[in-house]
Amino acid sequence: MDNRDSLDRSSAEGPHPMPATDGYPYNPNGDSAGPDSFQQPQLNASGSESSGAVDVVLQSDIGINTLLTRLKQSVASAREFAAFLKKRSTLEEEHAQGLKKICKSSHESSRRPDNRQGSYAQHYDEVIGIHDRLADNGVQFALSIHQMHEDLHDLAANIERGRKQWKQTGLSAEKRVQDSEALMEKAKAKYDSLADDYDRARTGDKQSGRVFGLKGPKSAAQHEEDLHRKMQAADSDYASKVQTAQSQRQELISTQRPQAVKAILDLINECDAGLTLQLQKFASFNEKLLLGNGLCVSPLKGQNNDRSPRSLRDVVFQIDNTHDLNSYISSFSSRAGQRPADIKYQPHPTMGQSQQGPATDARPQMEPNAHTTTPPGTFHHTPFPENTRVPSPAQNQRPETDHFPVQNPGSQNYEGSPRQQTFPGSGVAPAPPQLPQPQLSSPLYSQPPNPPTPVNTDLTHPELPPLRPVFGLSLEELLHRDGSAIPLLVYQCLQAVELFGLDVEGIYRLSGSAMHISKLRAIFDNDPSQVDFRNPESFFHDVNSVAGLLKQFFRELPDPLFTHQHFQDFIEAAHIDDDVTRRDSLHAIVNSLPDPNYATLRALTLHLYRVQEHSAANRMNSGNLAICFGPTLMGNSSNIADAGWQVRVIETILHNTYQIFDDD
């Protein structure tokens, strides 16, 4: 009844200001101001329905909290737009000032004598003047939106102060009512308990025994009288608590809550209206800026076209290059002087006519030679005698690799020159030669009389059948077959590198011998349990081949070590700029990897961390290692831009090795 009376009283006092419905400002007449008049009936219908729901929420216990949350959102939006306006004004100010500086320097440079003059200089000044007016428009726009930023920032600060004030006032009133109701419930519980005790004492056996009190034993009648007295005291206390709670609840519903709701609604409407006003001003200023710049570049044609300013296009098209060139050349006419006399042959009078004949006859004979002089770069096709071999430039410049056979595309690429190749029997491991550059339309090279012993590059090695293959199997299959979370190949390779390769320059970057890698692969595919890399003879004293074998194993996994499932998660985590947040995100994704993948990644990461600790000797820091292992561990992506993020994932994990993995 009390709540119903309070609702009737509050409704009789008059409607409280409600927030805008359907995105339009609230109208005291009960409707929303929509953009189109024909939509008004629909807006009234929806507004009446939402108004009833709004009243229910605002007059409930959660009304003040709901409005405070909404007001906090309005303040946050106002501050966000104010920050945007500040950054935009800074950018516009920098752009405008930079444009004015360029205009000033260009205007001074155009006046220098070493630049073009004439129509170009005149119209170029007009072009600079147009840009100067564009800069003035930009400065004015920057000042305007900066003032908007300050106004909006002040508005948000004032609204935030009001929000804190009414938060304390409204919530404290709600808290007082809740406390009084809690005291009322506590008094009621005490009253009910004493009433039950009194009822049992009144209806029970009065001569059954005696009750012991602080001053001695009490009879049943005395105990009943004490309970009756306590029950009456509890009843009066309960009644007073109920009356207090009712009065505070009535005051809250009738006065305090409507005041807080109205004040908070006013703050919300003020903040939203201020933000909307600034947005409208921002749109207007943008239109004004663009229109002003457009009129500077291409002004409207008035009735008197001669006096109206010309557009940038018209100014540029008025430049007359031919006239400027002719004017510049004609300005030097006073320095040109008179035209010199024609040059002609004048024989000396002492020369006789007989001597003049051969001299004049000799000139025509020299003219053909002058016209047939071979220009640079032209070759005469001078006939050579038969059986004479003329060496061509291509033959003179052909390297000594002509005598080596051309290998097929599937063969292993080699590095080094043919001069460095050592043939069997020399006691030194052969250094693979570098293939010559392919030449179009060049014939195949002939076999040398004594070709070198061919290198066995057969990757299958039929002499060692793959009884227990390692390559091409997933980590789950290797775990089920071998019973080890870390594959035996990975364990042996990490052991060999840590024993013999930590101080080798370029470890994991330099590729080993393809022949050694193929032999080691065949050995592991035959029986990996028989391999012991603690003896360097087992990997031919070539630790780079061991490193290449390890990377080849990870490249040929059906599912990469970081798994296809989590690839996009790792890439998204790599985009995080904050180092700690990026580390924590990668840590969470690493923990979600399957067990064999997690164990293998942990062993590899701890190993690579020890490798980078020796970077002073091996020149392989975390960045270089990340470049080597990024696509190898995460798999090749169709998006080439992901390569950089893959490297960042590996580098972050290496930098935080002991934060992600424990060292035991």
XYZ file of N, CA, C and O in Angstrom, residues 168-307:
560
model
N 26.550 10.673 -4.589
C 26.639 10.592 -3.136
C 25.286 10.856 -2.482
O 24.872 10.139 -1.562
N 24.556 11.872 -2.997
C 23.266 12.211 -2.389
C 22.241 11.106 -2.599
O 21.580 10.653 -1.655
N 22.090 10.660 -3.848
C 21.073 9.666 -4.143
C 21.352 8.313 -3.523
O 20.471 7.677 -2.942
N 22.594 7.875 -3.636
C 22.918 6.553 -3.100
C 22.911 6.545 -1.578
O 22.611 5.515 -0.963
N 23.249 7.674 -0.959
C 23.196 7.709 0.505
C 21.757 7.590 0.993
O 21.472 6.928 2.003
N 20.810 8.223 0.290
C 19.401 8.078 0.661
C 18.937 6.638 0.496
O 18.228 6.083 1.360
N 19.329 6.020 -0.599
C 18.976 4.610 -0.792
C 19.607 3.742 0.291
O 18.985 2.796 0.792
N 20.832 4.083 0.687
C 21.516 3.279 1.708
C 20.823 3.422 3.064
O 20.697 2.442 3.812
N 20.347 4.623 3.374
C 19.658 4.802 4.656
C 18.381 3.971 4.709
O 18.066 3.362 5.737
N 17.653 3.930 3.627
C 16.432 3.124 3.601
C 16.764 1.646 3.740
O 16.097 0.903 4.472
N 17.806 1.204 3.057
C 18.189 -0.205 3.158
C 18.630 -0.557 4.573
O 18.297 -1.636 5.091
N 19.370 0.348 5.217
C 19.805 0.080 6.593
C 18.611 0.023 7.542
O 18.551 -0.843 8.436
N 17.656 0.959 7.384
C 16.488 0.949 8.268
C 15.657 -0.310 8.064
O 15.140 -0.897 9.025
N 15.547 -0.761 6.815
C 14.806 -1.996 6.569
C 15.546 -3.199 7.130
O 14.925 -4.163 7.613
N 16.875 -3.174 7.085
C 17.631 -4.272 7.682
C 17.439 -4.299 9.201
O 17.283 -5.382 9.803
N 17.432 -3.124 9.856
C 17.172 -3.081 11.306
C 15.764 -3.561 11.622
O 15.524 -4.229 12.638
N 14.820 -3.207 10.745
C 13.448 -3.667 10.951
C 13.361 -5.187 10.875
O 12.700 -5.828 11.707
N 14.043 -5.783 9.904
C 14.023 -7.235 9.775
C 14.693 -7.894 10.979
O 14.243 -8.948 11.464
N 15.750 -7.282 11.464
C 16.423 -7.836 12.648
C 15.522 -7.755 13.880
O 15.430 -8.713 14.674
N 14.821 -6.619 14.065
C 13.896 -6.492 15.198
C 12.744 -7.467 15.075
O 12.273 -8.048 16.069
N 12.262 -7.683 13.851
C 11.172 -8.641 13.643
C 11.606 -10.054 13.992
O 10.849 -10.837 14.602
N 12.849 -10.410 13.613
C 13.337 -11.747 13.940
C 13.433 -11.936 15.452
O 13.073 -13.001 15.990
N 13.902 -10.924 16.143
C 13.988 -11.014 17.605
C 12.609 -11.107 18.222
O 12.362 -11.894 19.158
N 11.675 -10.312 17.705
C 10.310 -10.333 18.226
C 9.663 -11.691 18.010
O 8.998 -12.240 18.904
N 9.830 -12.269 16.826
C 9.252 -13.584 16.548
C 9.853 -14.652 17.446
O 9.149 -15.565 17.921
N 11.163 -14.572 17.689
C 11.807 -15.571 18.545
C 11.272 -15.503 19.969
O 10.948 -16.529 20.591
N 11.159 -14.306 20.531
C 10.639 -14.164 21.892
C 9.176 -14.570 21.967
O 8.716 -15.145 22.976
N 8.410 -14.273 20.924
C 7.005 -14.674 20.922
C 6.865 -16.187 20.931
O 5.998 -16.750 21.625
N 7.733 -16.868 20.183
C 7.687 -18.330 20.188
C 8.061 -18.873 21.561
O 7.430 -19.840 22.064
N 9.098 -18.295 22.170
C 9.488 -18.762 23.504
C 8.368 -18.519 24.520
O 8.078 -19.369 25.385
N 7.738 -17.371 24.422
C 6.649 -17.068 25.360
C 5.467 -18.008 25.147
O 4.823 -18.454 26.110
N 5.188 -18.336 23.888
C 4.069 -19.235 23.620
C 4.350 -20.624 24.180
O 3.454 -21.270 24.746
N 5.596 -21.079 24.055
C 5.924 -22.392 24.613
C 5.866 -22.355 26.137
O 5.408 -23.314 26.782
N 6.354 -21.255 26.757
C 6.316 -21.172 28.218
C 4.878 -21.049 28.731
O 4.535 -21.559 29.809
N 4.009 -20.389 27.962
C 2.626 -20.184 28.424
C 1.783 -21.429 28.287
O 0.937 -21.718 29.128
N 2.011 -22.197 27.271
C 1.195 -23.394 27.040
C 1.826 -24.649 27.602
O 1.211 -25.713 27.583
N 3.049 -24.582 28.118
C 3.725 -25.777 28.619
C 3.371 -26.062 30.067
O 2.536 -25.404 30.699
N 4.062 -27.080 30.683
C 3.852 -27.494 32.071
C 4.582 -26.531 32.977
O 5.812 -26.433 32.953
N 3.832 -25.813 33.824
C 4.432 -24.813 34.691
C 5.130 -25.434 35.889
O 5.969 -24.804 36.519
N 4.788 -26.678 36.311
C 5.377 -27.308 37.488
C 6.438 -28.320 37.121
O 6.850 -29.132 37.940
N 6.831 -28.320 35.824
C 7.774 -29.350 35.384
C 9.162 -29.129 35.927
O 9.954 -30.052 36.025
N 9.475 -27.936 36.314
C 10.826 -27.714 36.813
C 11.068 -26.252 37.053
O 10.186 -25.410 36.899
N 12.315 -25.931 37.407
C 12.677 -24.559 37.704
C 13.760 -24.119 36.720
O 14.641 -24.885 36.351
N 13.707 -22.856 36.368
C 14.672 -22.277 35.430
C 15.681 -21.485 36.228
O 15.320 -20.708 37.117
N 16.928 -21.705 35.922
C 18.004 -21.024 36.631
C 18.335 -19.718 35.925
O 18.574 -19.682 34.722
N 18.322 -18.631 36.737
C 18.675 -17.321 36.209
C 19.936 -16.809 36.858
O 20.642 -17.534 37.576
N 20.250 -15.532 36.619
C 21.460 -14.953 37.193
C 21.347 -14.820 38.705
O 22.355 -14.879 39.419
N 20.154 -14.611 39.221
C 19.963 -14.436 40.661
C 19.439 -15.684 41.346
O 18.946 -15.631 42.460
N 19.490 -16.797 40.681
C 19.044 -18.040 41.283
C 17.978 -18.697 40.440
O 17.637 -18.230 39.347
N 17.440 -19.781 40.940
C 16.411 -20.507 40.170
C 15.128 -19.708 40.086
O 14.762 -18.965 40.987
N 14.439 -19.855 38.883
C 13.170 -19.191 38.647
C 12.086 -20.235 38.440
O 12.337 -21.296 37.838
N 10.946 -19.872 38.875
C 9.810 -20.758 38.647
C 9.304 -20.554 37.226
O 9.691 -19.618 36.520
N 8.407 -21.437 36.795
C 7.843 -21.345 35.444
C 7.045 -20.070 35.279
O 7.058 -19.428 34.213
N 6.364 -19.668 36.347
C 5.572 -18.445 36.248
C 6.469 -17.219 36.094
O 6.183 -16.305 35.310
N 7.562 -17.230 36.879
C 8.494 -16.104 36.747
C 9.128 -16.076 35.346
O 9.306 -15.015 34.746
N 9.479 -17.257 34.841
C 10.069 -17.319 33.494
C 9.076 -16.831 32.452
O 9.436 -16.094 31.515
N 7.820 -17.217 32.598
C 6.797 -16.773 31.651
C 6.620 -15.262 31.731
O 6.496 -14.568 30.697
N 6.663 -14.725 32.948
C 6.512 -13.285 33.104
C 7.694 -12.533 32.471
O 7.506 -11.503 31.815
N 8.914 -13.076 32.654
C 10.089 -12.434 32.025
C 9.979 -12.455 30.504
O 10.286 -11.465 29.822
N 9.590 -13.597 29.953
C 9.451 -13.688 28.500
C 8.381 -12.745 27.991
O 8.526 -12.124 26.919
N 7.294 -12.621 28.772
C 6.233 -11.722 28.336
C 6.719 -10.269 28.333
O 6.426 -9.490 27.410
N 7.511 -9.918 29.320
C 8.039 -8.560 29.381
C 9.021 -8.297 28.234
O 8.992 -7.247 27.591
N 9.896 -9.265 27.948
C 10.848 -9.107 26.839
C 10.120 -9.055 25.501
O 10.498 -8.301 24.588
N 9.051 -9.860 25.374
C 8.314 -9.865 24.109
C 7.646 -8.512 23.878
O 7.623 -7.993 22.746
N 7.117 -7.923 24.938
C 6.493 -6.611 24.786
C 7.531 -5.552 24.395
O 7.267 -4.684 23.543
N 8.733 -5.631 25.011
C 9.787 -4.679 24.630
C 10.204 -4.871 23.176
O 10.411 -3.906 22.427
N 10.336 -6.144 22.780
C 10.702 -6.418 21.387
C 9.613 -5.975 20.438
O 9.883 -5.486 19.322
N 8.346 -6.131 20.868
C 7.239 -5.718 20.011
C 7.240 -4.208 19.813
O 7.053 -3.706 18.693
N 7.469 -3.475 20.851
C 7.528 -2.018 20.709
C 8.721 -1.582 19.870
O 8.616 -0.663 19.041
N 9.872 -2.261 20.057
C 11.053 -1.925 19.245
C 10.811 -2.245 17.776
O 11.171 -1.465 16.884
N 10.167 -3.381 17.514
C 9.861 -3.771 16.135
C 8.898 -2.778 15.496
O 9.061 -2.378 14.332
N 7.907 -2.363 16.268
C 6.935 -1.405 15.731
C 7.605 -0.067 15.406
O 7.317 0.564 14.375
N 8.501 0.379 16.289
C 9.200 1.638 16.006
C 10.100 1.517 14.780
O 10.200 2.445 13.970
N 10.773 0.363 14.628
C 11.629 0.153 13.455
C 10.796 0.149 12.177
O 11.206 0.694 11.136
N 9.607 -0.466 12.246
C 8.735 -0.474 11.068
C 8.294 0.936 10.718
O 8.288 1.346 9.550
N 7.954 1.695 11.738
C 7.520 3.066 11.488
C 8.654 3.905 10.898
O 8.449 4.697 9.973
N 9.874 3.707 11.434
C 11.028 4.453 10.892
C 11.302 4.078 9.439
O 11.552 4.946 8.586
N 11.276 2.765 9.148
C 11.521 2.319 7.775
C 10.456 2.839 6.832
O 10.745 3.244 5.694
N 9.178 2.835 7.318
C 8.111 3.341 6.464
C 8.285 4.825 6.169
O 8.107 5.275 5.027
N 8.638 5.572 7.184
C 8.806 7.011 6.968
C 9.976 7.308 6.033
O 9.873 8.159 5.136
N 11.108 6.577 6.217
C 12.258 6.811 5.330
C 11.968 6.346 3.904
O 12.366 7.009 2.942
N 11.268 5.219 3.776
C 10.906 4.764 2.444
C 9.960 5.758 1.774
O 10.095 6.056 0.578
N 9.004 6.283 2.554
C 8.067 7.259 2.001
C 8.797 8.536 1.577
O 8.528 9.107 0.500
N 9.733 8.976 2.407
C 10.505 10.172 2.049
C 11.365 9.929 0.818
O 11.503 10.803 -0.048
N 11.955 8.718 0.719
C 12.782 8.389 -0.451
C 11.953 8.395 -1.722
O 12.353 8.977 -2.746
N 10.790 7.768 -1.670
C 9.981 7.637 -2.884
C 9.355 8.966 -3.281
O 9.266 9.308 -4.472
N 8.947 9.727 -2.286
C 8.226 10.960 -2.600
C 9.140 12.152 -2.855
O 8.791 13.047 -3.632
N 10.305 12.184 -2.239
C 11.125 13.396 -2.327
C 12.534 13.129 -2.851
O 12.949 13.668 -3.880
N 13.273 12.297 -2.132
C 14.712 12.174 -2.412
C 14.967 11.501 -3.765
O 15.775 11.988 -4.567
N 14.302 10.385 -4.034
C 14.561 9.698 -5.300
C 14.110 10.527 -6.495
O 14.871 10.629 -7.486
N 12.910 11.145 -6.488
C 12.557 11.991 -7.644
C 13.516 13.151 -7.857
O 13.823 13.505 -8.995
N 14.003 13.745 -6.752
C 14.962 14.837 -6.919
C 16.254 14.350 -7.573
O 16.784 14.995 -8.495
N 16.773 13.216 -7.086
C 18.021 12.688 -7.666
C 17.828 12.284 -9.119
O 18.674 12.565 -9.987
N 16.693 11.623 -9.407
C 16.431 11.203 -10.786
C 16.322 12.417 -11.703
O 16.886 12.445 -12.807
N 15.595 13.439 -11.251
C 15.445 14.638 -12.085
C 16.782 15.333 -12.308
O 17.109 15.758 -13.424
N 17.588 15.425 -11.261
C 18.883 16.098 -11.404
C 19.805 15.321 -12.340
O 20.487 15.904 -13.198
N 19.835 14.005 -12.190
C 20.712 13.202 -13.056
C 20.222 13.241 -14.492
O 21.023 13.301 -15.445
N 18.894 13.204 -14.703
C 18.360 13.309 -16.060
C 18.719 14.649 -16.681
O 19.047 14.725 -17.876
N 18.658 15.700 -15.883
C 19.056 17.014 -16.409
C 20.521 17.029 -16.818
O 20.894 17.606 -17.853
N 21.366 16.377 -16.015
C 22.790 16.309 -16.378
C 22.995 15.510 -17.652
O 23.818 15.879 -18.515
N 22.264 14.405 -17.786
C 22.400 13.589 -19.000
C 21.964 14.388 -20.222
O 22.650 14.404 -21.266
N 20.804 15.047 -20.101
C 20.314 15.830 -21.245
C 21.263 16.976 -21.581
O 21.505 17.285 -22.755
N 21.828 17.608 -20.549
C 22.764 18.704 -20.803
C 24.025 18.212 -21.493
O 24.503 18.824 -22.462
N 24.547 17.095 -21.025
C 25.779 16.556 -21.627
C 25.528 16.092 -23.057
O 26.307 16.395 -23.967
N 24.416 15.369 -23.270
C 24.124 14.887 -24.621
C 23.835 16.040 -25.568
O 24.269 16.028 -26.732
N 23.094 17.053 -25.080
C 22.805 18.200 -25.943
C 24.076 18.973 -26.286
O 24.268 19.422 -27.423
N 24.978 19.126 -25.294
C 26.239 19.815 -25.572
C 27.091 19.056 -26.569
O 27.691 19.651 -27.477
N 27.137 17.732 -26.430
C 27.919 16.930 -27.374
C 27.323 17.004 -28.771
O 28.048 17.134 -29.767
N 25.991 16.912 -28.853
C 25.340 17.010 -30.166
C 25.581 18.378 -30.800
O 25.824 18.483 -32.013
N 25.525 19.425 -29.990
C 25.783 20.771 -30.517
C 27.200 20.888 -31.070
O 27.410 21.457 -32.159
N 28.166 20.350 -30.352
C 29.549 20.417 -30.839
C 29.725 19.588 -32.106
O 30.486 19.974 -33.001
N 29.036 18.450 -32.194
C 29.111 17.662 -33.426
C 28.519 18.429 -34.601
O 29.058 18.388 -35.720
N 27.397 19.116 -34.352
C 26.809 19.916 -35.425
C 27.732 21.060 -35.838
O 27.893 21.351 -37.029
N 28.355 21.708 -34.863
C 29.309 22.769 -35.197
C 30.503 22.207 -35.954
O 31.012 22.838 -36.893
N 30.948 21.021 -35.565
C 32.082 20.406 -36.258
C 31.735 20.130 -37.715
O 32.545 20.378 -38.622
N 30.514 19.609 -37.953
C 30.101 19.362 -39.331
C 30.014 20.674 -40.108
O 30.441 20.759 -41.270
N 29.486 21.694 -39.457
C 29.370 22.994 -40.136
C 30.739 23.578 -40.452
O 30.961 24.113 -41.554
N 31.683 23.484 -39.518
C 33.020 24.020 -39.762
C 33.729 23.251 -40.880
O 34.474 23.836 -41.674
N 33.519 21.939 -40.939
C 34.115 21.169 -42.036
C 33.550 21.594 -43.379
O 34.291 21.735 -44.365
N 32.243 21.769 -43.418
C 31.646 22.233 -44.670
C 32.174 23.617 -45.047
O 32.465 23.891 -46.222
N 32.308 24.482 -44.052
C 32.822 25.826 -44.324
C 34.262 25.773 -44.814
O 34.640 26.506 -45.738
N 35.072 24.898 -44.205
C 36.464 24.774 -44.640
C 36.546 24.282 -46.083
O 37.271 24.844 -46.908
N 35.809 23.217 -46.383
C 35.863 22.673 -47.739
C 35.303 23.659 -48.755
O 35.840 23.802 -49.865
N 34.215 24.353 -48.385
C 33.654 25.333 -49.309
C 34.610 26.501 -49.525
O 34.803 26.971 -50.656
N 35.238 26.960 -48.435
C 36.196 28.051 -48.581
C 37.393 27.654 -49.425
O 37.843 28.426 -50.291
N 37.907 26.444 -49.200
C 39.032 25.978 -50.025
C 38.614 25.808 -51.478
O 39.377 26.113 -52.405
N 37.388 25.300 -51.672
C 36.923 25.147 -53.046
C 36.777 26.479 -53.762
O 37.116 26.603 -54.945
N 36.287 27.489 -53.043
C 36.158 28.807 -53.662
C 37.517 29.442 -53.918
O 37.667 30.251 -54.845
N 38.518 29.109 -53.082
C 39.873 29.610 -53.357
C 40.452 28.969 -54.611
O 41.089 29.633 -55.435
N 40.233 27.684 -54.758
C 40.796 26.981 -55.913
C 40.007 27.290 -57.174
O 40.582 27.508 -58.249
N 38.671 27.319 -57.050
C 37.831 27.569 -58.220
C 36.691 28.487 -57.812
O 35.607 28.022 -57.442
N 36.892 29.809 -57.824
C 35.835 30.738 -57.392
C 34.670 30.761 -58.371
O 34.802 30.395 -59.544
N 33.517 31.168 -57.851
C 32.326 31.273 -58.684
C 32.456 32.461 -59.635
O 33.013 33.508 -59.291
N 31.926 32.273 -60.805
C 31.969 33.330 -61.815
C 30.822 34.313 -61.574
O 29.654 33.922 -61.528
N 31.181 35.590 -61.384
C 30.163 36.613 -61.190
C 29.730 37.225 -62.509
O 30.080 36.762 -63.606
N 28.934 38.275 -62.400
C 28.489 38.958 -63.614
C 29.649 39.646 -64.312
O 29.747 39.650 -65.531
N 30.557 40.218 -63.526
C 31.719 40.883 -64.102
C 32.891 39.915 -64.015
O 33.569 39.820 -63.005
N 33.079 39.127 -65.075
C 34.095 38.085 -65.058
C 35.505 38.636 -65.005
O 36.431 37.955 -64.597
N 35.698 39.904 -65.452
C 37.051 40.444 -65.476
C 37.566 40.706 -64.072
O 38.760 40.565 -63.805
N 36.701 41.123 -63.162
C 37.140 41.482 -61.825
C 37.110 40.314 -60.843
O 37.663 40.412 -59.755
